[in-house]
Coordinates of C-alpha atoms in Angstrom, one line a residue:
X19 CA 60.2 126.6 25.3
X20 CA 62.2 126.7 28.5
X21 CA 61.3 127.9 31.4
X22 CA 63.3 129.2 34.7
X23 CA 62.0 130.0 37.8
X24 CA 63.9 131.0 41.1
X25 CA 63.5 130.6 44.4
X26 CA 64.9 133.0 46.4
X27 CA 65.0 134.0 50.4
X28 CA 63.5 137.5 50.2
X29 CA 66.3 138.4 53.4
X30 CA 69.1 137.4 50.7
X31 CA 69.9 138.6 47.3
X32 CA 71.2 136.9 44.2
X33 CA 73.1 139.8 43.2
X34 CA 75.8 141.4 45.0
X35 CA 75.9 144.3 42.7
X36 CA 72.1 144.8 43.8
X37 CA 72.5 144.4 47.1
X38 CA 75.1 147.6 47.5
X39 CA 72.8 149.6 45.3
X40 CA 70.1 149.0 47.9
X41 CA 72.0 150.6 50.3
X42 CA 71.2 154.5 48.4
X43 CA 68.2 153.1 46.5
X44 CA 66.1 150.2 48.0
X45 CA 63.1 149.7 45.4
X46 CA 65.3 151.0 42.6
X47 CA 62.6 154.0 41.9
X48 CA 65.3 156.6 41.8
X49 CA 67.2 154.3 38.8
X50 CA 63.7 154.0 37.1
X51 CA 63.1 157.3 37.5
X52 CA 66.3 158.5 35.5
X53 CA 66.0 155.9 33.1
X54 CA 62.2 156.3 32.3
X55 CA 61.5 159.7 32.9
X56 CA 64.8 161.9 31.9
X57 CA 64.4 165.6 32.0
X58 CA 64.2 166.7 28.4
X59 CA 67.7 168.9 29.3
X60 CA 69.4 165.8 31.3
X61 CA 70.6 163.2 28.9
X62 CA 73.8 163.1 31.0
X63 CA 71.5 161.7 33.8
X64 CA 70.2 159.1 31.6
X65 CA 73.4 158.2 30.1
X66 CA 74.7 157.8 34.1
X67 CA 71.8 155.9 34.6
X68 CA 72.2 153.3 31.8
X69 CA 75.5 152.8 32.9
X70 CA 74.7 152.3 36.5
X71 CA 72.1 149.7 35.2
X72 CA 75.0 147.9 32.8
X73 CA 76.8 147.9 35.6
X74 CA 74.5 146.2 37.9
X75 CA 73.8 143.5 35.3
X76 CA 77.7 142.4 35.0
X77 CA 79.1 144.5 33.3
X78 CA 82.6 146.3 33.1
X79 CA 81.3 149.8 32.5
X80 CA 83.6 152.7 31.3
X81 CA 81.2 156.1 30.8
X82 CA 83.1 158.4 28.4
X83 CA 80.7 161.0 27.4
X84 CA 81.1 162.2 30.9
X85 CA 84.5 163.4 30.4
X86 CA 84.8 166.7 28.8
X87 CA 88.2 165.8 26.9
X88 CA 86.7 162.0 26.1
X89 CA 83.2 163.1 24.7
X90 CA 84.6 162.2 20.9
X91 CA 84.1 158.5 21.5
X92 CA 81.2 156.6 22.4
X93 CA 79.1 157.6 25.4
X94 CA 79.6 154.1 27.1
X95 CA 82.0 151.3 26.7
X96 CA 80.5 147.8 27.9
X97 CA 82.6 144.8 28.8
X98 CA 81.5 141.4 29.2
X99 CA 82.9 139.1 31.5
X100 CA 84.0 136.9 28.8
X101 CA 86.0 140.1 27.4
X102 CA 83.2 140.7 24.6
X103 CA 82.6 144.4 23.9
X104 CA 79.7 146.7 23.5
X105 CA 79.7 150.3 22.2
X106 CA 77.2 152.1 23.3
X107 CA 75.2 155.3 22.5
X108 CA 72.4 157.0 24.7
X109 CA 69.6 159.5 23.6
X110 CA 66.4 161.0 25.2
X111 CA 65.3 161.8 21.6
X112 CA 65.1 159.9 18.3
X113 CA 67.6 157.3 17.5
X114 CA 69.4 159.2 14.8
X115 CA 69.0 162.7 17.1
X116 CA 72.2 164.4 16.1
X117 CA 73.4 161.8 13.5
X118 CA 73.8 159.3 16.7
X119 CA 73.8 156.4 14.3
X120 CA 76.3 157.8 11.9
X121 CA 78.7 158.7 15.3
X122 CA 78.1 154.8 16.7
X123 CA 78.6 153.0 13.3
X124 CA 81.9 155.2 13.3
X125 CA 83.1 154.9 16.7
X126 CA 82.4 151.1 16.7
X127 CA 84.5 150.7 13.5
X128 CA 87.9 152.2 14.8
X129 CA 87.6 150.3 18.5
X130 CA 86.7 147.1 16.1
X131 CA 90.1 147.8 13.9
X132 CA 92.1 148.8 17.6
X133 CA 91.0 145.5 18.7
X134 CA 92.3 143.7 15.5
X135 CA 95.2 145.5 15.2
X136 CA 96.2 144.8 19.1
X137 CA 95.9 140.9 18.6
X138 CA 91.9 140.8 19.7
X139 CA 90.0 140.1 16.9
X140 CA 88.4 137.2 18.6
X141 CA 86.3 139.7 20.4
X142 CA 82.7 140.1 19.5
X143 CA 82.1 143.9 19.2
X144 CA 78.1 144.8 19.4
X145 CA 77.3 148.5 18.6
X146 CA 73.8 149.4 20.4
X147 CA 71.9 152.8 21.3
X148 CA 69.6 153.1 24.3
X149 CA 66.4 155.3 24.5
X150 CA 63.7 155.3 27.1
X151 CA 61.4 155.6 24.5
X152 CA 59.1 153.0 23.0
X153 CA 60.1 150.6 20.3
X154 CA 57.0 151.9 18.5
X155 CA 57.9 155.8 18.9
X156 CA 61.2 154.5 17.1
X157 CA 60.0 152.8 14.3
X158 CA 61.5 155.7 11.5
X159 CA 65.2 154.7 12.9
X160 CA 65.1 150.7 13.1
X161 CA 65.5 150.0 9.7
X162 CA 69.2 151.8 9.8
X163 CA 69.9 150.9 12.9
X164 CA 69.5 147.6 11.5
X165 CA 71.2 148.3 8.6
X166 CA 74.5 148.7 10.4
X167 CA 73.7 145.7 13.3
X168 CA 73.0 148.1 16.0
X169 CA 70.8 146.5 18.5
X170 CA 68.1 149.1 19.7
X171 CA 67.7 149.6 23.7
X172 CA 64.1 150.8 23.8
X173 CA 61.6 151.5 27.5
X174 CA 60.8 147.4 26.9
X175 CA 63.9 146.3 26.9
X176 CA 65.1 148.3 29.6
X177 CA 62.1 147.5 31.9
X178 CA 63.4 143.7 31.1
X179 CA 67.2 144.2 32.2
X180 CA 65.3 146.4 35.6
X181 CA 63.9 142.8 36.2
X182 CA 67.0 140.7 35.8
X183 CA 69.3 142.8 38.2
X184 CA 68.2 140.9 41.7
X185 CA 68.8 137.8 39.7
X186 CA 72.8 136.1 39.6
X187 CA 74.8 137.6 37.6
X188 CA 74.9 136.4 33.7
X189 CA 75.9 139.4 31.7
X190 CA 77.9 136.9 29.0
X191 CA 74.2 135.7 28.4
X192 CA 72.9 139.5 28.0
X193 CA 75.4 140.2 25.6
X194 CA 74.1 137.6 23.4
X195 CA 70.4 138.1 24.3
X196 CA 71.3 141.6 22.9
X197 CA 72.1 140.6 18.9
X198 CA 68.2 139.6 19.0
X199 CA 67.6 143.4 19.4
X200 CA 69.1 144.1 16.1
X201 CA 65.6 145.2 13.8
X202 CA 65.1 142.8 10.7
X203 CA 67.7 140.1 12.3
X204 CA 65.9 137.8 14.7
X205 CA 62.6 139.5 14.7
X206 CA 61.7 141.6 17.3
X207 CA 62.5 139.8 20.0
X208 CA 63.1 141.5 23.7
X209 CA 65.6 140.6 26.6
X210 CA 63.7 137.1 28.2
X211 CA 62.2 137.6 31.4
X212 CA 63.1 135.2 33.9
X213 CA 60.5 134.6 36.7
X214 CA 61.5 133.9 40.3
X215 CA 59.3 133.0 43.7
X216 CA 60.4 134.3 47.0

């Protein structure tokens, strides 16, 4: 096992992403709240929210199911640093609420054959979908979500990325950390937790 600890000035941050976002939200309790705790009517605000949090974490974030005229692809388009895409799909509800898995195994497919086709096919492509609820409360959906290598986002996993975002930036190394959230590939595994003093 490996272990990694920081140690950190509490009057300095490791993030620069994090530092601006402290500017509108200090302690991050407004992010929380619209990622844990969603209106039942407001999956836009969630889907804003998981993007804001993407973003945070490294990522190149594009947010199409914000756009009226762009709402047929994916709700969020991820990019890593190292040019490594993810496709992903948000819902308050059930994984499969309104065949969402169908739509992501689908969308994922044509931006995997665009990237082929335009000379990028040494691109990892990783479909995933983000809920705030529980693994557990998901259970019915993981076995075709893993069926089709989508790697499921649930309240755990998020509350794991919430505690890597005053940390340096890695998000090449969260792109990879998120294949192990694929049900029935690598176990259930959850994003690592790195600890830090200050």
């Amino acid at each position: 096992a490996h272990h990694q600890w920081w140690v950190a000035d509490p009057q300095k941050s490791l993030n620069p992403r994090h530092a601006i976002h402290q500017v509108f939200d200090d302690d991050m309790e407004s992010l929380r709240k619209m990622l844990f705790k969603p209106e039942t009517d407001k999956s836009q605000m969630f889907e804003s929210a998981v993007s804001t949090l993407l973003s945070l974490l490294g990522f190149s974030v594009t947010n199409y199911g914000r756009a009226p005229k762009l709402q047929e692809g994916p709700d969020i388009i991820v990019v890593a640093p190292s040019g490594h895409v993810v496709v992903v799909e948000c819902t308050i509800g059930l994984l499969d609420r309104n065949d969402k898995l169908a739509k992501l195994v689908q969308r994922s497919k044509l931006i995997r054959d665009k990237l082929d086709h335009a000379g990028y096919g040494f691109l990892q492509l990783q479909s995933m979908i983000v809920s705030p609820l529980s693994r557990e409360e998901v259970t019915a959906n993981l076995e075709t979500a893993g069926k089709h290598d989508i790697a499921v986002v649930c309240k755990e996993d998020i509350e794991g990325m919430l505690n890597q975002v005053s940390l340096p930036l890695n998000a090449d190394k969260l792109f990879q950390d998120a294949k192990r959230l694929i049900p029935n590939q690598m176990g259930q595994l959850r994003f690592p937790e790195r600890g830090r003093d200050q």
